[in-house]
Amino acid sequence: MNENDKLDIFNAQTTNVRYLEKVWKHLKREVNKSYLQNNKIAIDINTKLLIQVYCAYAEAIFSKTLHTPYGLNLDEIEQIKKIGKNNGITNGWKKCFEIAINKIDGQRGSHKPNIKQKFNFLIDNYLYEPHLLRNKIAHGQWIKAINSENTKNNPIVSSKLELINILDLDRFKEAFKSIYNILEDIIESPNKAHRKFYWEYIIEFETSQKIMSKWTIEEKIKALEKKKKYYKNTSTSNIN
C-alpha cells in the first residue's frame, strides 16, 4: 500500500460510513414499527440485523480513521491491521490508540494513562460485546450460542442474544461516538483538537449514558404510539 492507496481507502470508507448511517436509520424504523405492531419475531430479527449493521458501521469508521490523510504512517497502519486481523477488531482499536497516543506532546503527568484507561473502558464495554454477538449471529447462532471450540452450548451469550434490544444498541452507538471522536482528534490534531475537545467528549458520553440508562422499552412504545397518534391526527386535520 502507498499514500495514494491510503487516500483511496479513506474516501471509500467515508462513502461506506455515510451509507451505513442510512441503513441504521432504516432498520431502526423497522424495529420501531415492529414494536408498534407487537410483532415479537420481527423485533428479534430486526434487532439482530441492527447488531450486524452497528458492527459494520464501527469497522468502516475504524478503517476510515486508520487511513486518515496526514495521520498514521504506512508502517503504523500495517501494525494495527495485523493486530486486528490476528487478535480481533477490538484489539485493533486498542493498538491504534496505543500508537496514536505517542503523538501527544509531553511524557509526564497522568493525562496519557488516564485517557488510555478511559479509551480501553469504552472499547471493552461498547464494542467488545456487540462484536461478540455479531460473530455468533454471523455463524448461524441466532438463538443458541456455542462456545468458540464448537463443543458445547454457551448459555451466557445465548442470554445476551435473547435480551439485547434497541435501547442497548442506541447506547452502544452513542458511546461509540466518543470512541472515534477521541481517537480521530489524537490522530489528526494530538496537541490542539485533542486537548481542546477531549473532556467535552467525556462529559457528553457520561451525560448521555446517564440519561439513556433510565430508558425502558415500555416508555419507548408509549412514545412511539403518541408520535403515531400525533401524525395521524395532523394528517386528518390537514385533509379536513
PDB file of C-alpha atoms in Angstrom:
ATOM      1  CA  MET A   1       0.000   0.000   0.000  1.00  0.00           C
ATOM      2  CA  ASN A   2       1.200   3.531  -0.816  1.00  0.00           C
ATOM      3  CA  GLU A   3      -0.106   7.004   0.072  1.00  0.00           C
ATOM      4  CA  ASN A   4      -2.476   7.058  -2.914  1.00  0.00           C
ATOM      5  CA  ASP A   5      -3.923   3.705  -1.866  1.00  0.00           C
ATOM      6  CA  LYS A   6      -4.321   5.059   1.663  1.00  0.00           C
ATOM      7  CA  LEU A   7      -6.313   8.036   0.368  1.00  0.00           C
ATOM      8  CA  ASP A   8      -8.460   5.796  -1.840  1.00  0.00           C
ATOM      9  CA  ILE A   9      -9.360   3.620   1.164  1.00  0.00           C
ATOM     10  CA  PHE A  10     -10.161   6.682   3.264  1.00  0.00           C
ATOM     11  CA  ASN A  11     -12.515   8.019   0.576  1.00  0.00           C
ATOM     12  CA  ALA A  12     -14.134   4.615   0.037  1.00  0.00           C
ATOM     13  CA  GLN A  13     -14.771   4.113   3.735  1.00  0.00           C
ATOM     14  CA  THR A  14     -16.133   7.639   4.072  1.00  0.00           C
ATOM     15  CA  THR A  15     -18.745   6.675   1.465  1.00  0.00           C
ATOM     16  CA  ASN A  16     -19.459   3.389   3.267  1.00  0.00           C
ATOM     17  CA  VAL A  17     -19.904   5.140   6.627  1.00  0.00           C
ATOM     18  CA  ARG A  18     -22.469   7.536   5.147  1.00  0.00           C
ATOM     19  CA  TYR A  19     -24.402   4.666   3.602  1.00  0.00           C
ATOM     20  CA  LEU A  20     -24.350   2.610   6.797  1.00  0.00           C
ATOM     21  CA  GLU A  21     -25.820   5.581   8.667  1.00  0.00           C
ATOM     22  CA  LYS A  22     -28.771   5.350   6.258  1.00  0.00           C
ATOM     23  CA  VAL A  23     -29.025   1.597   6.777  1.00  0.00           C
ATOM     24  CA  TRP A  24     -29.026   2.116  10.561  1.00  0.00           C
ATOM     25  CA  LYS A  25     -31.870   4.653  10.334  1.00  0.00           C
ATOM     26  CA  HIS A  26     -33.875   2.390   8.019  1.00  0.00           C
ATOM     27  CA  LEU A  27     -33.570  -0.631  10.302  1.00  0.00           C
ATOM     28  CA  LYS A  28     -34.389   1.447  13.375  1.00  0.00           C
ATOM     29  CA  ARG A  29     -37.649   2.450  11.696  1.00  0.00           C
ATOM     30  CA  GLU A  30     -38.361  -1.232  11.073  1.00  0.00           C
ATOM     31  CA  VAL A  31     -37.675  -2.063  14.719  1.00  0.00           C
ATOM     32  CA  ASN A  32     -39.940   0.770  15.868  1.00  0.00           C
ATOM     33  CA  LYS A  33     -42.680  -0.408  13.522  1.00  0.00           C
ATOM     34  CA  SER A  34     -42.333  -3.932  14.927  1.00  0.00           C
ATOM     35  CA  TYR A  35     -42.781  -2.633  18.485  1.00  0.00           C
ATOM     36  CA  LEU A  36     -45.932  -0.756  17.487  1.00  0.00           C
ATOM     37  CA  GLN A  37     -47.306  -3.934  15.923  1.00  0.00           C
ATOM     38  CA  ASN A  38     -46.174  -6.044  18.900  1.00  0.00           C
ATOM     39  CA  ASN A  39     -44.556  -8.352  16.353  1.00  0.00           C
ATOM     40  CA  LYS A  40     -42.053 -10.181  18.525  1.00  0.00           C
ATOM     41  CA  ILE A  41     -40.373 -12.191  15.771  1.00  0.00           C
ATOM     42  CA  ALA A  42     -39.882  -9.042  13.662  1.00  0.00           C
ATOM     43  CA  ILE A  43     -38.468  -7.221  16.708  1.00  0.00           C
ATOM     44  CA  ASP A  44     -35.974 -10.037  17.267  1.00  0.00           C
ATOM     45  CA  ILE A  45     -34.932 -10.345  13.619  1.00  0.00           C
ATOM     46  CA  ASN A  46     -34.539  -6.618  13.008  1.00  0.00           C
ATOM     47  CA  THR A  47     -32.666  -6.107  16.286  1.00  0.00           C
ATOM     48  CA  LYS A  48     -30.167  -8.798  15.349  1.00  0.00           C
ATOM     49  CA  LEU A  49     -29.776  -7.313  11.888  1.00  0.00           C
ATOM     50  CA  LEU A  50     -29.118  -3.972  13.588  1.00  0.00           C
ATOM     51  CA  ILE A  51     -26.314  -5.576  15.620  1.00  0.00           C
ATOM     52  CA  GLN A  52     -24.716  -6.550  12.311  1.00  0.00           C
ATOM     53  CA  VAL A  53     -25.092  -3.026  10.973  1.00  0.00           C
ATOM     54  CA  TYR A  54     -23.671  -1.451  14.139  1.00  0.00           C
ATOM     55  CA  CYS A  55     -20.550  -3.607  13.901  1.00  0.00           C
ATOM     56  CA  ALA A  56     -20.190  -2.971  10.163  1.00  0.00           C
ATOM     57  CA  TYR A  57     -20.503   0.758  10.850  1.00  0.00           C
ATOM     58  CA  ALA A  58     -17.868   0.578  13.602  1.00  0.00           C
ATOM     59  CA  GLU A  59     -15.465  -1.339  11.346  1.00  0.00           C
ATOM     60  CA  ALA A  60     -15.944   1.096   8.467  1.00  0.00           C
ATOM     61  CA  ILE A  61     -15.204   4.028  10.793  1.00  0.00           C
ATOM     62  CA  PHE A  62     -12.159   2.181  12.158  1.00  0.00           C
ATOM     63  CA  SER A  63     -10.779   1.709   8.640  1.00  0.00           C
ATOM     64  CA  LYS A  64     -11.608   5.308   7.705  1.00  0.00           C
ATOM     65  CA  THR A  65      -9.859   6.613  10.838  1.00  0.00           C
ATOM     66  CA  LEU A  66      -6.875   4.340  10.260  1.00  0.00           C
ATOM     67  CA  HIS A  67      -6.352   5.748   6.751  1.00  0.00           C
ATOM     68  CA  THR A  68      -6.903   9.414   7.662  1.00  0.00           C
ATOM     69  CA  PRO A  69      -4.706  11.613   5.429  1.00  0.00           C
ATOM     70  CA  TYR A  70      -1.656  13.047   7.225  1.00  0.00           C
ATOM     71  CA  GLY A  71      -2.354  10.801  10.209  1.00  0.00           C
ATOM     72  CA  LEU A  72      -0.706   7.442  10.822  1.00  0.00           C
ATOM     73  CA  ASN A  73       2.165   6.383   8.587  1.00  0.00           C
ATOM     74  CA  LEU A  74       2.040   3.258   6.418  1.00  0.00           C
ATOM     75  CA  ASP A  75       4.102   1.115   8.804  1.00  0.00           C
ATOM     76  CA  GLU A  76       1.867   2.050  11.741  1.00  0.00           C
ATOM     77  CA  ILE A  77      -1.235   1.177   9.738  1.00  0.00           C
ATOM     78  CA  GLU A  78       0.161  -2.251   8.859  1.00  0.00           C
ATOM     79  CA  GLN A  79       0.977  -2.946  12.516  1.00  0.00           C
ATOM     80  CA  ILE A  80      -2.588  -2.119  13.534  1.00  0.00           C
ATOM     81  CA  LYS A  81      -4.126  -4.160  10.708  1.00  0.00           C
ATOM     82  CA  LYS A  82      -2.042  -7.165  11.710  1.00  0.00           C
ATOM     83  CA  ILE A  83      -3.238  -6.954  15.322  1.00  0.00           C
ATOM     84  CA  GLY A  84      -6.846  -6.522  14.211  1.00  0.00           C
ATOM     85  CA  LYS A  85      -6.636  -9.495  11.865  1.00  0.00           C
ATOM     86  CA  ASN A  86      -4.935 -11.836  14.329  1.00  0.00           C
ATOM     87  CA  ASN A  87      -6.418 -10.691  17.646  1.00  0.00           C
ATOM     88  CA  GLY A  88      -9.799  -9.195  16.783  1.00  0.00           C
ATOM     89  CA  ILE A  89     -11.118  -5.754  15.893  1.00  0.00           C
ATOM     90  CA  THR A  90     -11.322  -4.511  19.492  1.00  0.00           C
ATOM     91  CA  ASN A  91      -7.605  -5.171  19.972  1.00  0.00           C
ATOM     92  CA  GLY A  92      -7.031  -3.394  16.668  1.00  0.00           C
ATOM     93  CA  TRP A  93      -8.705  -0.302  18.123  1.00  0.00           C
ATOM     94  CA  LYS A  94      -6.536  -0.523  21.243  1.00  0.00           C
ATOM     95  CA  LYS A  95      -3.353  -0.895  19.180  1.00  0.00           C
ATOM     96  CA  CYS A  96      -4.347   2.100  17.070  1.00  0.00           C
ATOM     97  CA  PHE A  97      -4.825   4.174  20.203  1.00  0.00           C
ATOM     98  CA  GLU A  98      -1.538   2.926  21.676  1.00  0.00           C
ATOM     99  CA  ILE A  99       0.338   4.147  18.587  1.00  0.00           C
ATOM    100  CA  ALA A 100      -1.607   7.391  18.192  1.00  0.00           C
ATOM    101  CA  ILE A 101      -1.197   8.451  21.828  1.00  0.00           C
ATOM    102  CA  ASN A 102       2.564   8.786  21.302  1.00  0.00           C
ATOM    103  CA  LYS A 103       1.831  11.773  19.068  1.00  0.00           C
ATOM    104  CA  ILE A 104       0.677  13.786  22.100  1.00  0.00           C
ATOM    105  CA  ASP A 105       3.481  16.035  23.337  1.00  0.00           C
ATOM    106  CA  GLY A 106       4.772  15.587  26.872  1.00  0.00           C
ATOM    107  CA  GLN A 107       5.737  12.380  28.642  1.00  0.00           C
ATOM    108  CA  ARG A 108       4.948  13.330  32.241  1.00  0.00           C
ATOM    109  CA  GLY A 109       1.671  13.628  34.112  1.00  0.00           C
ATOM    110  CA  SER A 110      -1.386  11.425  34.256  1.00  0.00           C
ATOM    111  CA  HIS A 111      -3.142  12.513  31.057  1.00  0.00           C
ATOM    112  CA  LYS A 112      -1.907   9.704  28.813  1.00  0.00           C
ATOM    113  CA  PRO A 113      -2.508   6.873  31.309  1.00  0.00           C
ATOM    114  CA  ASN A 114      -5.946   8.296  32.140  1.00  0.00           C
ATOM    115  CA  ILE A 115      -7.144   8.598  28.554  1.00  0.00           C
ATOM    116  CA  LYS A 116      -5.762   5.139  27.760  1.00  0.00           C
ATOM    117  CA  GLN A 117      -7.735   3.699  30.679  1.00  0.00           C
ATOM    118  CA  LYS A 118     -10.899   5.543  29.578  1.00  0.00           C
ATOM    119  CA  PHE A 119     -10.468   4.530  25.940  1.00  0.00           C
ATOM    120  CA  ASN A 120      -9.965   0.859  26.817  1.00  0.00           C
ATOM    121  CA  PHE A 121     -13.036   1.021  29.070  1.00  0.00           C
ATOM    122  CA  LEU A 122     -15.122   2.344  26.174  1.00  0.00           C
ATOM    123  CA  ILE A 123     -13.822  -0.352  23.822  1.00  0.00           C
ATOM    124  CA  ASP A 124     -14.418  -3.178  26.299  1.00  0.00           C
ATOM    125  CA  ASN A 125     -17.929  -2.049  27.226  1.00  0.00           C
ATOM    126  CA  TYR A 126     -19.350  -0.688  23.968  1.00  0.00           C
ATOM    127  CA  LEU A 127     -17.552  -2.555  21.186  1.00  0.00           C
ATOM    128  CA  TYR A 128     -16.498  -5.954  22.523  1.00  0.00           C
ATOM    129  CA  GLU A 129     -19.952  -7.322  23.370  1.00  0.00           C
ATOM    130  CA  PRO A 130     -21.763  -6.301  20.165  1.00  0.00           C
ATOM    131  CA  HIS A 131     -18.883  -7.737  18.124  1.00  0.00           C
ATOM    132  CA  LEU A 132     -19.123 -10.968  20.123  1.00  0.00           C
ATOM    133  CA  LEU A 133     -22.848 -11.180  19.379  1.00  0.00           C
ATOM    134  CA  ARG A 134     -22.294 -10.233  15.732  1.00  0.00           C
ATOM    135  CA  ASN A 135     -19.819 -13.104  15.341  1.00  0.00           C
ATOM    136  CA  LYS A 136     -22.290 -15.583  16.827  1.00  0.00           C
ATOM    137  CA  ILE A 137     -25.059 -14.368  14.524  1.00  0.00           C
ATOM    138  CA  ALA A 138     -22.726 -14.478  11.504  1.00  0.00           C
ATOM    139  CA  HIS A 139     -22.029 -18.142  12.296  1.00  0.00           C
ATOM    140  CA  GLY A 140     -25.715 -19.034  12.401  1.00  0.00           C
ATOM    141  CA  GLN A 141     -26.130 -18.844  16.171  1.00  0.00           C
ATOM    142  CA  TRP A 142     -29.176 -16.569  16.231  1.00  0.00           C
ATOM    143  CA  ILE A 143     -30.847 -18.123  19.294  1.00  0.00           C
ATOM    144  CA  LYS A 144     -28.448 -20.577  20.927  1.00  0.00           C
ATOM    145  CA  ALA A 145     -24.784 -19.592  21.136  1.00  0.00           C
ATOM    146  CA  ILE A 146     -21.992 -22.181  21.039  1.00  0.00           C
ATOM    147  CA  ASN A 147     -18.554 -21.821  22.581  1.00  0.00           C
ATOM    148  CA  SER A 148     -15.557 -20.887  20.424  1.00  0.00           C
ATOM    149  CA  GLU A 149     -14.329 -24.520  20.365  1.00  0.00           C
ATOM    150  CA  ASN A 150     -17.725 -25.551  18.986  1.00  0.00           C
ATOM    151  CA  THR A 151     -18.055 -28.249  21.641  1.00  0.00           C
ATOM    152  CA  LYS A 152     -20.917 -27.094  23.895  1.00  0.00           C
ATOM    153  CA  ASN A 153     -23.661 -24.502  24.344  1.00  0.00           C
ATOM    154  CA  ASN A 154     -22.792 -21.072  25.744  1.00  0.00           C
ATOM    155  CA  PRO A 155     -25.795 -20.109  27.914  1.00  0.00           C
ATOM    156  CA  ILE A 156     -24.322 -16.736  28.969  1.00  0.00           C
ATOM    157  CA  VAL A 157     -24.017 -15.490  25.383  1.00  0.00           C
ATOM    158  CA  SER A 158     -27.371 -17.106  24.496  1.00  0.00           C
ATOM    159  CA  SER A 159     -28.956 -14.999  27.232  1.00  0.00           C
ATOM    160  CA  LYS A 160     -27.334 -11.852  25.846  1.00  0.00           C
ATOM    161  CA  LEU A 161     -28.668 -12.675  22.370  1.00  0.00           C
ATOM    162  CA  GLU A 162     -32.150 -13.060  23.846  1.00  0.00           C
ATOM    163  CA  LEU A 163     -32.154  -9.917  25.985  1.00  0.00           C
ATOM    164  CA  ILE A 164     -30.406  -7.317  23.815  1.00  0.00           C
ATOM    165  CA  ASN A 165     -32.777  -4.643  22.496  1.00  0.00           C
ATOM    166  CA  ILE A 166     -32.849  -1.425  20.513  1.00  0.00           C
ATOM    167  CA  LEU A 167     -32.159   0.696  23.610  1.00  0.00           C
ATOM    168  CA  ASP A 168     -28.930  -1.227  24.244  1.00  0.00           C
ATOM    169  CA  LEU A 169     -27.859  -0.630  20.661  1.00  0.00           C
ATOM    170  CA  ASP A 170     -28.689   3.070  20.889  1.00  0.00           C
ATOM    171  CA  ARG A 171     -26.489   3.287  23.981  1.00  0.00           C
ATOM    172  CA  PHE A 172     -23.690   1.419  22.212  1.00  0.00           C
ATOM    173  CA  LYS A 173     -23.823   3.701  19.205  1.00  0.00           C
ATOM    174  CA  GLU A 174     -23.972   6.892  21.269  1.00  0.00           C
ATOM    175  CA  ALA A 175     -20.935   5.780  23.283  1.00  0.00           C
ATOM    176  CA  PHE A 176     -19.150   4.832  20.076  1.00  0.00           C
ATOM    177  CA  LYS A 177     -19.239   8.500  19.064  1.00  0.00           C
ATOM    178  CA  SER A 178     -16.927   9.215  21.993  1.00  0.00           C
ATOM    179  CA  ILE A 179     -14.579   6.399  20.956  1.00  0.00           C
ATOM    180  CA  TYR A 180     -13.985   7.559  17.417  1.00  0.00           C
ATOM    181  CA  ASN A 181     -14.068  11.290  18.209  1.00  0.00           C
ATOM    182  CA  ILE A 182     -11.307  10.862  20.787  1.00  0.00           C
ATOM    183  CA  LEU A 183      -9.184   8.699  18.504  1.00  0.00           C
ATOM    184  CA  GLU A 184      -9.778  10.857  15.434  1.00  0.00           C
ATOM    185  CA  ASP A 185      -8.648  14.008  17.256  1.00  0.00           C
ATOM    186  CA  ILE A 186      -5.497  12.309  18.544  1.00  0.00           C
ATOM    187  CA  ILE A 187      -4.589  11.124  15.044  1.00  0.00           C
ATOM    188  CA  GLU A 188      -5.418  14.375  13.248  1.00  0.00           C
ATOM    189  CA  SER A 189      -4.526  17.007  15.855  1.00  0.00           C
ATOM    190  CA  PRO A 190      -2.984  15.491  19.010  1.00  0.00           C
ATOM    191  CA  ASN A 191      -1.852  18.740  20.570  1.00  0.00           C
ATOM    192  CA  LYS A 192      -4.704  21.066  19.601  1.00  0.00           C
ATOM    193  CA  ALA A 193      -8.097  19.474  18.882  1.00  0.00           C
ATOM    194  CA  HIS A 194      -7.471  16.577  21.263  1.00  0.00           C
ATOM    195  CA  ARG A 195      -6.554  18.802  24.197  1.00  0.00           C
ATOM    196  CA  LYS A 196      -9.422  21.181  23.396  1.00  0.00           C
ATOM    197  CA  PHE A 197     -12.258  18.675  22.997  1.00  0.00           C
ATOM    198  CA  TYR A 198     -11.306  15.557  24.997  1.00  0.00           C
ATOM    199  CA  TRP A 199     -13.198  16.479  28.173  1.00  0.00           C
ATOM    200  CA  GLU A 200     -16.204  17.645  26.163  1.00  0.00           C
ATOM    201  CA  TYR A 201     -16.461  14.154  24.666  1.00  0.00           C
ATOM    202  CA  ILE A 202     -16.169  12.513  28.078  1.00  0.00           C
ATOM    203  CA  ILE A 203     -18.814  14.768  29.639  1.00  0.00           C
ATOM    204  CA  GLU A 204     -21.100  14.209  26.647  1.00  0.00           C
ATOM    205  CA  PHE A 205     -20.618  10.445  26.981  1.00  0.00           C
ATOM    206  CA  GLU A 206     -21.301  10.374  30.717  1.00  0.00           C
ATOM    207  CA  THR A 207     -24.342  12.641  30.431  1.00  0.00           C
ATOM    208  CA  SER A 208     -25.930  10.741  27.543  1.00  0.00           C
ATOM    209  CA  GLN A 209     -25.329   7.336  29.135  1.00  0.00           C
ATOM    210  CA  LYS A 210     -26.861   8.504  32.421  1.00  0.00           C
ATOM    211  CA  ILE A 211     -29.982   9.661  30.608  1.00  0.00           C
ATOM    212  CA  MET A 212     -30.239   6.642  28.307  1.00  0.00           C
ATOM    213  CA  SER A 213     -29.722   4.150  31.155  1.00  0.00           C
ATOM    214  CA  LYS A 214     -33.141   5.170  32.506  1.00  0.00           C
ATOM    215  CA  TRP A 215     -34.981   4.448  29.257  1.00  0.00           C
ATOM    216  CA  THR A 216     -37.284   1.429  29.098  1.00  0.00           C
ATOM    217  CA  ILE A 217     -38.930  -0.433  26.240  1.00  0.00           C
ATOM    218  CA  GLU A 218     -42.354   0.307  27.738  1.00  0.00           C
ATOM    219  CA  GLU A 219     -41.649   4.040  27.675  1.00  0.00           C
ATOM    220  CA  LYS A 220     -40.325   3.766  24.135  1.00  0.00           C
ATOM    221  CA  ILE A 221     -43.515   2.061  22.942  1.00  0.00           C
ATOM    222  CA  LYS A 222     -45.664   4.724  24.615  1.00  0.00           C
ATOM    223  CA  ALA A 223     -43.612   7.444  22.921  1.00  0.00           C
ATOM    224  CA  LEU A 224     -43.949   5.704  19.528  1.00  0.00           C
ATOM    225  CA  GLU A 225     -47.724   5.357  19.967  1.00  0.00           C
ATOM    226  CA  LYS A 226     -48.014   9.019  20.943  1.00  0.00           C
ATOM    227  CA  LYS A 227     -45.973  10.041  17.899  1.00  0.00           C
ATOM    228  CA  LYS A 228     -48.069   7.845  15.595  1.00  0.00           C
ATOM    229  CA  LYS A 229     -51.300   9.280  17.000  1.00  0.00           C
ATOM    230  CA  TYR A 230     -49.995  12.835  16.586  1.00  0.00           C
ATOM    231  CA  TYR A 231     -49.098  12.357  12.927  1.00  0.00           C
ATOM    232  CA  LYS A 232     -52.394  10.589  12.263  1.00  0.00           C
ATOM    233  CA  ASN A 233     -54.369  13.492  13.772  1.00  0.00           C
ATOM    234  CA  THR A 234     -52.249  16.047  11.935  1.00  0.00           C
ATOM    235  CA  SER A 235     -52.822  14.258   8.640  1.00  0.00           C
ATOM    236  CA  THR A 236     -56.589  14.100   9.246  1.00  0.00           C
ATOM    237  CA  SER A 237     -56.825  17.782  10.164  1.00  0.00           C
ATOM    238  CA  ASN A 238     -54.919  18.736   7.011  1.00  0.00           C
ATOM    239  CA  ILE A 239     -57.386  16.803   4.880  1.00  0.00           C
ATOM    240  CA  ASN A 240     -60.361  18.460   6.593  1.00  0.00           C
TER     241      ASN A 240
END
